[in-house]
mmCIF file of C-alpha atoms and ligand atoms in Angstrom:
data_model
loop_
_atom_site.group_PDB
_atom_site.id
_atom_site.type_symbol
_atom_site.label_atom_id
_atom_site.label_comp_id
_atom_site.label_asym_id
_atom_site.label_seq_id
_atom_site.Cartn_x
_atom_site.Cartn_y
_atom_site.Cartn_z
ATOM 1 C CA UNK A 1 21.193 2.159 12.833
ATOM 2 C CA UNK A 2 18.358 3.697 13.405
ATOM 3 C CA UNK A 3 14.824 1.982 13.961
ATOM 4 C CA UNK A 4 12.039 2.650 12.050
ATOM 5 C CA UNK A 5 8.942 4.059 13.768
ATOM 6 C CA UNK A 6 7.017 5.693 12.059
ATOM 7 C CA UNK A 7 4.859 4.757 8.795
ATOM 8 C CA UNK A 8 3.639 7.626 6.166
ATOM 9 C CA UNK A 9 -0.188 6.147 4.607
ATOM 10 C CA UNK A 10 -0.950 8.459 1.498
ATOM 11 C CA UNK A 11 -4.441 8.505 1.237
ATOM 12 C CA UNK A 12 -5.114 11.615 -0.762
ATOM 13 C CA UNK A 13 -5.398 10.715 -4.034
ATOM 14 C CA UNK A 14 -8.295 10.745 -6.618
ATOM 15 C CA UNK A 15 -8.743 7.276 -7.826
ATOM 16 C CA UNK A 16 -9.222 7.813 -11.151
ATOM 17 C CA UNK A 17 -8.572 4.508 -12.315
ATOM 18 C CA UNK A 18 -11.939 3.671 -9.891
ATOM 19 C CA UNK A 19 -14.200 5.939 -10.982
ATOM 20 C CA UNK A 20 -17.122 6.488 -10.525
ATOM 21 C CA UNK A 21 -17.050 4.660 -7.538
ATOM 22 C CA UNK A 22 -14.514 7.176 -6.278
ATOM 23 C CA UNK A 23 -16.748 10.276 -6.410
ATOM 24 C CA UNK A 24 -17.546 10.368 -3.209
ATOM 25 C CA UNK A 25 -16.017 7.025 -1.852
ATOM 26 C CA UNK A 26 -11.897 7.292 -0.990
ATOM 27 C CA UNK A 27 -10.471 3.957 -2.787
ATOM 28 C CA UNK A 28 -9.210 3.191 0.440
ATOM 29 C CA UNK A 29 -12.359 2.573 1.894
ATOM 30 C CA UNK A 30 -13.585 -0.129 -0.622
ATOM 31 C CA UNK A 31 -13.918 -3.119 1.121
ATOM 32 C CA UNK A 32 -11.729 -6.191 0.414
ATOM 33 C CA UNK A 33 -14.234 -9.171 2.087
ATOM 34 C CA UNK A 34 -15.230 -7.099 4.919
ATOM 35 C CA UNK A 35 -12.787 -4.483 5.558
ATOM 36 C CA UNK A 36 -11.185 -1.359 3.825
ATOM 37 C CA UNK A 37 -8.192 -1.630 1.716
ATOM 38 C CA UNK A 38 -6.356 1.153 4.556
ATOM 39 C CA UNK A 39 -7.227 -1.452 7.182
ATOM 40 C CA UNK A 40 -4.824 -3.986 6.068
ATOM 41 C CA UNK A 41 -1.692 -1.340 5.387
ATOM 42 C CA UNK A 42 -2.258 -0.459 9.057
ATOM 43 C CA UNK A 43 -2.352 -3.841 10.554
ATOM 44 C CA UNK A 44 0.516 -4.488 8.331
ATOM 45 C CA UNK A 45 2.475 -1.501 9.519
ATOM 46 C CA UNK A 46 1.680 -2.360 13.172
ATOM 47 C CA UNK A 47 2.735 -5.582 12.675
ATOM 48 C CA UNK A 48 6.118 -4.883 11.029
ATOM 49 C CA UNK A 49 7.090 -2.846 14.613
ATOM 50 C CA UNK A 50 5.386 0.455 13.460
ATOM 51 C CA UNK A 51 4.694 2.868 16.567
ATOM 52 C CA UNK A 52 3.123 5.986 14.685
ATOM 53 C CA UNK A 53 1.038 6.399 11.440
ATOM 54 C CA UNK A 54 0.855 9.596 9.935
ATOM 55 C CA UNK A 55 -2.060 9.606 7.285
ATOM 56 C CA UNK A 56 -1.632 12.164 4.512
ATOM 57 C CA UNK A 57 -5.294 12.755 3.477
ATOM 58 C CA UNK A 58 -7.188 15.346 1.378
ATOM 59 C CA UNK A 59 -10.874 16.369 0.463
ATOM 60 C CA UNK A 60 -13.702 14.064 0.999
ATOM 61 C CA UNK A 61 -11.598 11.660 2.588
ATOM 62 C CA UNK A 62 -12.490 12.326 6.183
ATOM 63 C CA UNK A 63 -14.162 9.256 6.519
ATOM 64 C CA UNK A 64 -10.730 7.674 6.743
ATOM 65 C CA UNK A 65 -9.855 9.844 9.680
ATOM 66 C CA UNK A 66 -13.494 8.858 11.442
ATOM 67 C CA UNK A 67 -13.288 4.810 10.386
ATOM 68 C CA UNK A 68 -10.211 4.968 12.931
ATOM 69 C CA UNK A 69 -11.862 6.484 15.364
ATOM 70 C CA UNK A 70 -13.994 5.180 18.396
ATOM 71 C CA UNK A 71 -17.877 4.879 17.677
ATOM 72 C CA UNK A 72 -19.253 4.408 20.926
ATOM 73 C CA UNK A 73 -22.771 4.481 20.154
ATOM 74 C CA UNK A 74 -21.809 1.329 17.565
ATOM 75 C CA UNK A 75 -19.691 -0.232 20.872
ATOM 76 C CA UNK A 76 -22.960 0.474 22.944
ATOM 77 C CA UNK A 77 -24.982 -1.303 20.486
ATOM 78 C CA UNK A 78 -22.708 -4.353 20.418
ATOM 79 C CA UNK A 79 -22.545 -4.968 23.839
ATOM 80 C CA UNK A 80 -26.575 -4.552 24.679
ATOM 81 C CA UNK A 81 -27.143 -7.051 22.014
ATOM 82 C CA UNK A 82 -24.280 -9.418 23.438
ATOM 83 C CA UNK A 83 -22.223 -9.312 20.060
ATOM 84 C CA UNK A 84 -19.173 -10.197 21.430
ATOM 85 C CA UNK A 85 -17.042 -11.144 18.612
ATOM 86 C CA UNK A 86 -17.931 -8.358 16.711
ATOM 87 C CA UNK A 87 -16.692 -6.338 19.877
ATOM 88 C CA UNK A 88 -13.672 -7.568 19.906
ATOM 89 C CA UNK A 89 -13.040 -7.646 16.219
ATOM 90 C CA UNK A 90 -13.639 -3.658 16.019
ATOM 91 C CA UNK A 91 -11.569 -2.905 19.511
ATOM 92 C CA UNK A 92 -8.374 -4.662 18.206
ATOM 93 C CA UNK A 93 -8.039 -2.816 15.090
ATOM 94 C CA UNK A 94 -8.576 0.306 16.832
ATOM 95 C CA UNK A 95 -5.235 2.388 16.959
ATOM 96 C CA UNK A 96 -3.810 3.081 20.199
ATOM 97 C CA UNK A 97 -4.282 6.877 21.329
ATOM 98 C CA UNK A 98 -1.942 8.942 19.582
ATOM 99 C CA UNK A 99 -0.646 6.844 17.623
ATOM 100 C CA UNK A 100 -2.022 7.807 14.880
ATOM 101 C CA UNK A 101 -1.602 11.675 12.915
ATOM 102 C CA UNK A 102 -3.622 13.298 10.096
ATOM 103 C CA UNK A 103 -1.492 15.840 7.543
ATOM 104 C CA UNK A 104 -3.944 17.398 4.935
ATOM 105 C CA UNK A 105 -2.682 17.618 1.438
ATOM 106 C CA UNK A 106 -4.554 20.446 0.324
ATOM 107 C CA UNK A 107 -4.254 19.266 -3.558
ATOM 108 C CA UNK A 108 -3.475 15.820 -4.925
ATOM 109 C CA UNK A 109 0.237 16.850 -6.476
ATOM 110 C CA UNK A 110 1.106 13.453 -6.619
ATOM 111 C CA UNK A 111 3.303 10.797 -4.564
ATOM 112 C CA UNK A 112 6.104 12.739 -3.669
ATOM 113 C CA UNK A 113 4.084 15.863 -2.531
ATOM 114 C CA UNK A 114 2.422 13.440 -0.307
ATOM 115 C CA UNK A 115 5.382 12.590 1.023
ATOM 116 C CA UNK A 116 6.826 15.446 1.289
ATOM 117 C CA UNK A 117 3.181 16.767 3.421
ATOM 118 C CA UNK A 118 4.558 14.121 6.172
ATOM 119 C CA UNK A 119 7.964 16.075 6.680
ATOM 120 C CA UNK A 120 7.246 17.811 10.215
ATOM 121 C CA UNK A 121 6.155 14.919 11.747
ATOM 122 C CA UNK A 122 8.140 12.435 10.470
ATOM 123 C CA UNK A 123 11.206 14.493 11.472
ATOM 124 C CA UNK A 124 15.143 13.513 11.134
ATOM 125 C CA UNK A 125 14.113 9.118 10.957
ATOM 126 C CA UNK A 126 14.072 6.954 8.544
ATOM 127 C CA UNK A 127 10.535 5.717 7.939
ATOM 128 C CA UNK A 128 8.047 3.553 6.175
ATOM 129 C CA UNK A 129 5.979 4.481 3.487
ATOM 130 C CA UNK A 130 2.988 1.860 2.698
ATOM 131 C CA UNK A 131 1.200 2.472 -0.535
ATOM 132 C CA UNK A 132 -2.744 1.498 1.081
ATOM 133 C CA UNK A 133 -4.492 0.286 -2.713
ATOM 134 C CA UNK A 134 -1.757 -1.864 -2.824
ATOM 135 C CA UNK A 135 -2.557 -4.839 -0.373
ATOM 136 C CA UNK A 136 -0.260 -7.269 0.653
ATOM 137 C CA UNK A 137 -1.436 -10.937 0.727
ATOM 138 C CA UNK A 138 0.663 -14.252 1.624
ATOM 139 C CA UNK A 139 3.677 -14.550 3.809
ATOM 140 C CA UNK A 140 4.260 -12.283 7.061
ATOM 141 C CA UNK A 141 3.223 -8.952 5.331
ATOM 142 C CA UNK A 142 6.026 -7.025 2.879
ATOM 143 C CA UNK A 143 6.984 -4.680 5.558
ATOM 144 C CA UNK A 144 8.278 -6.561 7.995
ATOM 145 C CA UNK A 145 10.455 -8.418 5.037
ATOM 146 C CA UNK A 146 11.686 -5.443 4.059
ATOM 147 C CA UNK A 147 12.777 -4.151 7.824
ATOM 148 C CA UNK A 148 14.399 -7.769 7.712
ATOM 149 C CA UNK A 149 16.476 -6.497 5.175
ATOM 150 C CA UNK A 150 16.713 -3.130 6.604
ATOM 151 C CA UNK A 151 18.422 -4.749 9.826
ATOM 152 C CA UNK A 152 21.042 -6.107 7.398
ATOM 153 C CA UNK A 153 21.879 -3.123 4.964
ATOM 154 C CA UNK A 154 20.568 -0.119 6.489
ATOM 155 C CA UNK A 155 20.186 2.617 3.740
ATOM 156 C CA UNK A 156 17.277 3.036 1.464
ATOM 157 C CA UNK A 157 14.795 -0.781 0.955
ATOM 158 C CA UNK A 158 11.892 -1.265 -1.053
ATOM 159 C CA UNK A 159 10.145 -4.157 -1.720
ATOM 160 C CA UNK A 160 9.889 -5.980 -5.613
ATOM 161 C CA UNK A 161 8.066 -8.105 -7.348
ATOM 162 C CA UNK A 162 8.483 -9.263 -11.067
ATOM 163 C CA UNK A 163 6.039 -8.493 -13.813
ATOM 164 C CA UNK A 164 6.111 -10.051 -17.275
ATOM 165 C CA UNK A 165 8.807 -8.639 -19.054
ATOM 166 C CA UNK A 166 6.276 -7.498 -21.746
ATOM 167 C CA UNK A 167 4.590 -5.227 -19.163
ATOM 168 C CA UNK A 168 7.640 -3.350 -17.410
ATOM 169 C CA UNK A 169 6.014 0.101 -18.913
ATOM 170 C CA UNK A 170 3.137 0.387 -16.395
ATOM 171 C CA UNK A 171 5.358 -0.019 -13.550
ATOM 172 C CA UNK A 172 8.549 1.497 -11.680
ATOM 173 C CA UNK A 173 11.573 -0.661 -11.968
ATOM 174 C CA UNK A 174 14.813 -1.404 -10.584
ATOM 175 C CA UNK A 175 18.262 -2.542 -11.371
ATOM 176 C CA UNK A 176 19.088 -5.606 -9.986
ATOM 177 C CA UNK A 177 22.579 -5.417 -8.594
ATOM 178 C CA UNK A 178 24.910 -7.900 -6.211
ATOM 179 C CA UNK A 179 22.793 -9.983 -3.463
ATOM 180 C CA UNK A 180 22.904 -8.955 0.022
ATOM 181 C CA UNK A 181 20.245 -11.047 2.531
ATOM 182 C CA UNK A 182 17.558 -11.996 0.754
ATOM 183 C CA UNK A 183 17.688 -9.543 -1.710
ATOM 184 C CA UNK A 184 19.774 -7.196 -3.940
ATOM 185 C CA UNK A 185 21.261 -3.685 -4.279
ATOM 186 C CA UNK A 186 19.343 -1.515 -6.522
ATOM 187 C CA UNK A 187 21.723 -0.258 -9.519
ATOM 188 C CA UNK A 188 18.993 1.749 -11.455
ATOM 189 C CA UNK A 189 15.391 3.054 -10.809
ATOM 190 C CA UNK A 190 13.205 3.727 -14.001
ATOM 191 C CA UNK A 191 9.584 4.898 -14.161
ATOM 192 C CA UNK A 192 7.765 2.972 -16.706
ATOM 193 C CA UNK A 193 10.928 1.780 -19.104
ATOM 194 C CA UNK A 194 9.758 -0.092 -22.473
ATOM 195 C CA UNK A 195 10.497 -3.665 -22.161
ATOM 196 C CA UNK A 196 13.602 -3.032 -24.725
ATOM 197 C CA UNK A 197 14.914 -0.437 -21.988
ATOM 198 C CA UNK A 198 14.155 -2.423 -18.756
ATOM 199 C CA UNK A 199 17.228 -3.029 -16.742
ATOM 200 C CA UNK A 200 15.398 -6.375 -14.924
ATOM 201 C CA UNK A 201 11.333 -7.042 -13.995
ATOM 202 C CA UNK A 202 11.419 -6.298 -10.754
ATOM 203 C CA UNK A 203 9.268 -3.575 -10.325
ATOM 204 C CA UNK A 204 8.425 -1.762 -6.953
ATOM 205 C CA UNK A 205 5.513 -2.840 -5.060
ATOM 206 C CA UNK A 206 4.176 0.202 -2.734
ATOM 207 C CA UNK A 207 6.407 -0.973 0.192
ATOM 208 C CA UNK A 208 9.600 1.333 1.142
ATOM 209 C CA UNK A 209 11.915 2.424 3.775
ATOM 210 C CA UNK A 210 13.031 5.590 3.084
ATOM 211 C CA UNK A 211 15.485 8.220 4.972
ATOM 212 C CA UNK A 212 14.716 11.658 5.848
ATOM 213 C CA UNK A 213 16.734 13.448 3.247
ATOM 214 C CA UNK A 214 14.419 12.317 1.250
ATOM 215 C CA UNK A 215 12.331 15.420 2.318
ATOM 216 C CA UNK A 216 14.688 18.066 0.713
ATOM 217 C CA UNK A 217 15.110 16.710 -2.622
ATOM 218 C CA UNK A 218 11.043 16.486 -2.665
ATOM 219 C CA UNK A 219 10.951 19.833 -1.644
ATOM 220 C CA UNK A 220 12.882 21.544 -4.677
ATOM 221 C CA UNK A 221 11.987 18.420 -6.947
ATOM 222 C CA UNK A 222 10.729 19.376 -10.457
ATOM 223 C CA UNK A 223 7.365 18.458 -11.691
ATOM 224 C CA UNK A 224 7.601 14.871 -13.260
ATOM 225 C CA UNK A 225 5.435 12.539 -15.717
ATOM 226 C CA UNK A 226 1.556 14.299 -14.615
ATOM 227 C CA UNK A 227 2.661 17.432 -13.999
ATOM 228 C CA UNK A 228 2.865 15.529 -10.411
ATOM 229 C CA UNK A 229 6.667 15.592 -8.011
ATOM 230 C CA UNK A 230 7.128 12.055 -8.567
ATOM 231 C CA UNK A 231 8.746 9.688 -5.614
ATOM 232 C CA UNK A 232 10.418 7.989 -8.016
ATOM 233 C CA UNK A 233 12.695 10.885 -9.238
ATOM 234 C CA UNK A 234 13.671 12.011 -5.948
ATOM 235 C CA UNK A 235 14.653 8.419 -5.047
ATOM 236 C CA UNK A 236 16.907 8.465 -7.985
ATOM 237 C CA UNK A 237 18.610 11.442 -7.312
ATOM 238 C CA UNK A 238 18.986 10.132 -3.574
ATOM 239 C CA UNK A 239 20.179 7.062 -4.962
ATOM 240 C CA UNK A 240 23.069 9.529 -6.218
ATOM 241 C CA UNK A 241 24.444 9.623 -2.287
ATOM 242 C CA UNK A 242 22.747 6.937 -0.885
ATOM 243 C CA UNK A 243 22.391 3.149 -1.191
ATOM 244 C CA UNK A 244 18.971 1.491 -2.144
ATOM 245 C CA UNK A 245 18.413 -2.410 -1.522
ATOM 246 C CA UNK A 246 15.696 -4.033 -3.204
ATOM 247 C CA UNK A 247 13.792 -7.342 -1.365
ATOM 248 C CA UNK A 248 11.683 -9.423 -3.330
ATOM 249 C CA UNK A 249 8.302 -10.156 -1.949
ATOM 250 C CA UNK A 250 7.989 -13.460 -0.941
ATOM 251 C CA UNK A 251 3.539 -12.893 -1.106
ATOM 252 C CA UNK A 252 1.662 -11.110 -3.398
ATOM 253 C CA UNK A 253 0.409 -7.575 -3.530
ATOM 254 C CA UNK A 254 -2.767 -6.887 -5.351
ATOM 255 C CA UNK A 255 -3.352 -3.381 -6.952
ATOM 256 C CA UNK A 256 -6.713 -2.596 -5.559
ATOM 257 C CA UNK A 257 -6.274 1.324 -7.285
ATOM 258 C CA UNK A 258 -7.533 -1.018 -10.381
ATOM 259 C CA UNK A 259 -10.466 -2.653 -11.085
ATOM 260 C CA UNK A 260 -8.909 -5.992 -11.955
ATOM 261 C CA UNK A 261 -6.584 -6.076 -8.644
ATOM 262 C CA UNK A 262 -9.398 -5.451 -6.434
ATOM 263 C CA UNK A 263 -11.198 -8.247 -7.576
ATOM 264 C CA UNK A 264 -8.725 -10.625 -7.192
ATOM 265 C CA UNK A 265 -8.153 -9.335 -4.102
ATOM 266 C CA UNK A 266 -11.362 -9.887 -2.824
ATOM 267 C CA UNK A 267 -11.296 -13.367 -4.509
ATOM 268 C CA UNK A 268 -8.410 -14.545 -2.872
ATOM 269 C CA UNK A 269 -9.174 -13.519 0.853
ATOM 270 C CA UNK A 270 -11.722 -14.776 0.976
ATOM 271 C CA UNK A 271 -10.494 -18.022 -0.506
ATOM 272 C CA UNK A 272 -7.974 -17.491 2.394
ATOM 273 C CA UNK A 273 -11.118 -17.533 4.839
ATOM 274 C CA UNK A 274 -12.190 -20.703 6.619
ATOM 275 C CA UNK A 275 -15.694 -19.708 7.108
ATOM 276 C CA UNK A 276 -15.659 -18.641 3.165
ATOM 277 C CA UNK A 277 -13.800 -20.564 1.217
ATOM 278 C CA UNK A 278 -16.238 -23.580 0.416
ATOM 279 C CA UNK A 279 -19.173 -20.953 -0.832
ATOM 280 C CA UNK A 280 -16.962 -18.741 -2.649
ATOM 281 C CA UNK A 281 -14.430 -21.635 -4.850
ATOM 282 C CA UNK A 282 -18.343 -23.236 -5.580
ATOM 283 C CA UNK A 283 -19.357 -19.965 -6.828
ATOM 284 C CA UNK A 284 -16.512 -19.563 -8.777
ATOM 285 C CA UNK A 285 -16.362 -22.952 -10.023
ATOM 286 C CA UNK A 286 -20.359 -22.300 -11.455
ATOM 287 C CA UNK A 287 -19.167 -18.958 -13.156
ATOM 288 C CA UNK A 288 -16.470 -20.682 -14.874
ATOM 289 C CA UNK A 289 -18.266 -23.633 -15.951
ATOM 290 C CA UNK A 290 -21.273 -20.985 -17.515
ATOM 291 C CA UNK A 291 -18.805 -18.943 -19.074
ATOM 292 C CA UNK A 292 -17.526 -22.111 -20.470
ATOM 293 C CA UNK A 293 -20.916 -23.251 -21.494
ATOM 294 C CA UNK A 294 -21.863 -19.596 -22.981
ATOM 295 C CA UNK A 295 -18.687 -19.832 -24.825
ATOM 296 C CA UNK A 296 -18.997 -23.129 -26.819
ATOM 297 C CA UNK A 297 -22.495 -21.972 -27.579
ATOM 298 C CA UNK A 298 -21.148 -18.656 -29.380
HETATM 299 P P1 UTP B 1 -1.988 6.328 -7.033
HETATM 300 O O1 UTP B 1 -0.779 6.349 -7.858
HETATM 301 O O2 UTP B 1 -2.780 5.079 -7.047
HETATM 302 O O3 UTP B 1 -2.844 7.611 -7.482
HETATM 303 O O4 UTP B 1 -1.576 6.700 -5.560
HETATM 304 P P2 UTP B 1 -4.351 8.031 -7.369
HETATM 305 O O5 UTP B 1 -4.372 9.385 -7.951
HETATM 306 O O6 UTP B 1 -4.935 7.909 -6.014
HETATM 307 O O7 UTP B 1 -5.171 6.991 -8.262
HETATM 308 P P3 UTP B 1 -5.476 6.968 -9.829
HETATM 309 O O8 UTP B 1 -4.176 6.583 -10.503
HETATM 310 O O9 UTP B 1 -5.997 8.308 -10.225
HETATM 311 O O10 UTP B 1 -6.528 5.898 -9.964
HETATM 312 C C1 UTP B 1 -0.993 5.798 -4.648
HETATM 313 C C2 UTP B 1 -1.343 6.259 -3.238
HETATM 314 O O11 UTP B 1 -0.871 7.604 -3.042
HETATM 315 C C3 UTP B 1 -1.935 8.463 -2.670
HETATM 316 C C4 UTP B 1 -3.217 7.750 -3.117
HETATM 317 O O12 UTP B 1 -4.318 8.112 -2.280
HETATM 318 C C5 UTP B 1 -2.861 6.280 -3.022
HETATM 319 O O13 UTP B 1 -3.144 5.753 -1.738
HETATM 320 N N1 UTP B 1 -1.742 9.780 -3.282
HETATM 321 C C6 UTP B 1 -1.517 9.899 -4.617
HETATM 322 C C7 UTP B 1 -1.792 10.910 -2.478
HETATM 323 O O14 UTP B 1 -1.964 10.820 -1.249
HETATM 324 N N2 UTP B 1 -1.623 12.145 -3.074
HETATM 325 C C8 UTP B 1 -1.403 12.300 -4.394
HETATM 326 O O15 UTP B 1 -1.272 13.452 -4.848
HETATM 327 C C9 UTP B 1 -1.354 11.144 -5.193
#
C-alpha cells in the first residue's frame, strides 16, 4: 500500500457565500482567533504525515502564496524588539523549503477542476485532499483519522459526520455499508439527496484520500450541478471500480465558507484557549443574558 504524501489545498474559489468580505479578501485568509482558516488545514496535513502541499490557487489570492512565505523584514523586527515568542510562533508554521507547490486555476470551474489542476504534480499516488473553509476542531485532526483507516482498507477514505436528517439536502452523503475499523464502506454517494431520498446522515466533511485515477475521470467528467465538474460525480463513477470507506469524525469541523460556521469557529477556539477562555465565556455569558433581557421586554 502505498503512503500518502502529498496533500491537494483548493484555494481558488470565490466565496460567495462570504461576500462582501470576499472581494478582495480569499476566505481562507479570514482569521479564526488569530490565524487564517488555510493555516490550520496545513498544520493538520503536516501533522497527519503530509510531506508536500500543492495549493491550487487563482486570482487575487496571492496573498496565500506570500502568508507562507518568509518575511524577513517582520523576523528582523521581532528579534530587535526581543519578541521571542512571537518568533517562534511564526518560524514553526513556516513550511519547510519545497515543500510546498502553487498550481493556478485560471477560472474557478469548481471542485473537481481544482483537483484535477493538481494532476502533474501529484502524479501516479494516492493523496489527500483537505477542504481549507472547513476547519477541523477536537480530537487529533480528521486527517490523520482517516489515514488510520487508510492503513486498514486501503482504497478510496473520506471522513463523515452526521447532520440532522432534515438537512441532508445541503450536503454530500454517503451510504453507510458493513464496518471495517472504525468506520464503514461507502455503498452510495449522493450530492444533496432530500431527506426522503437520503441513504443515511453521514455526510462528507472536506477530508479525503483519494487515488490517482481519480485524475482521468475528472478530466472527461461532464459539467455537474453549477455548470461546475463536480468531485462528487467523479467519485461515484470511481466508486464503480474502486472501494470507498467512510470514517466518522470523532471532532467537529466547522464550515467557515459560511457565515454561521465561522463564528462558531472562532467561538470555540478560543474557548479552547487558556489565555482566552475566561474573557470570551464572560462575554458570551453578558450577550446571552441581554438578548434574554431584550427579549422579555419585546
Ligand atoms: P466551496 O464549495 O466552498 O466554493 O469550495 P467557493 O466557490 O469557494 O465558495 P462559495 O460556495 O461561493 O461561498 C471549497 C474549496 O474549494 C475551493 C475553494 O477555494 C474552497 O477552499 N475551490 C472551489 C477551488 O479551488 N476552485 C473552484 O473552482 C471551487
Amino acid at each position: 500500500m502505498k503512503k500518502i504524501r502529498k496533500a491537494v489545498i483548493p484555494v481558488a474559489g470565490l466565496g460567495t457565500r462570504f461576500l462582501p468580505a470576499t472581494k478582495s479578501m480569499p476566505k481562507e485568509m479570514l482569521p479564526v482567533v488569530d490565524r487564517p482558516v488555510v493555516q490550520y488545514a496545513v498544520d493538520e496535513a503536516f501533522e497527519a504525515g503530509i510531506e508536500h502541499i500543492v495549493f491550487v490557487t487563482g486570482r487575487n489570492k496571492a496573498v496565500i502564496e506570500d502568508y507562507f512565505d518568509l518575511h524577513p523584514e517582520l523576523i528582523g523586527t521581532l528579534e530587535q524588539t526581543g519578541k521571542k515568542t512571537q518568533l517562534e510562533a511564526l518560524e514553526s508554521m513556516l513550511p519547510v523549503a519545497g515543500a510546498t507547490s502553487f498550481i493556478r486555476q485560471q477560472s474557478p470551474q469548481g471542485l473537481g477542476h481544482a483537483v484535477w489542476c493538481a494532476r502533474e504534480v501529484i502524479g501516479n499516488e494516492p493523496f489527500a485532499l483537505l477542504l481549507p473553509d472547513m476547519v477541523s476542531f477536537g480530537g487529533r485532526g480528521c486527517l490523520a483519522e482517516i489515514t488510520d483507516l487508510y492503513a486498514q482498507t486501503g482504497g478510496n477514505v473520506i471522513a463523515v459526520e452526521r447532520c440532522e436528517p432534515s438537512e441532508t439536502n445541503k450536503y454530500g452523503i454517503v451510504g453507510r455499508g458493513a464496518d471495517i475499523g472504525g468506520g464503514f464502506e461507502v455503498t452510495a454517494m449522493v450530492e444533496k439527496p432530500a431527506p426522503a431520498n437520503a441513504p443515511s446522515n453521514f455526510y462528507i466533511n472536506g477530508r479525503y484520500i483519494l487515488q490517482p485515477e481519480i485524475f482521468q475521470l475528472l478530466g472527461n467528467q461532464q459539467r455537474g450541478a453549477g455548470g461546475e465538474i463536480q468531485l462528487t460525480d467523479a467519485m461515484v463513477r470511481l466508486s464503480k471500480d474502486q472501494p470507498f470507506f467512510a470514517q466518522p469524525f470523532k471532532g467537529r469541523m466547522f464550515d467557515c465558507g459560511s457565515k454561521e460556521g465561522f463564528i462558531q469557529a472562532n467561538i470555540a477556539f478560543a474557548l479552547a484557549r487558556d489565555d482566552m477562555k475566561g474573557p470570551v465565556f464572560e462575554m458570551l455569558q453578558e450577550f446571552v443574558q441581554s438578548h434574554e433581557r431584550q427579549e422579555e421586554a419585546a
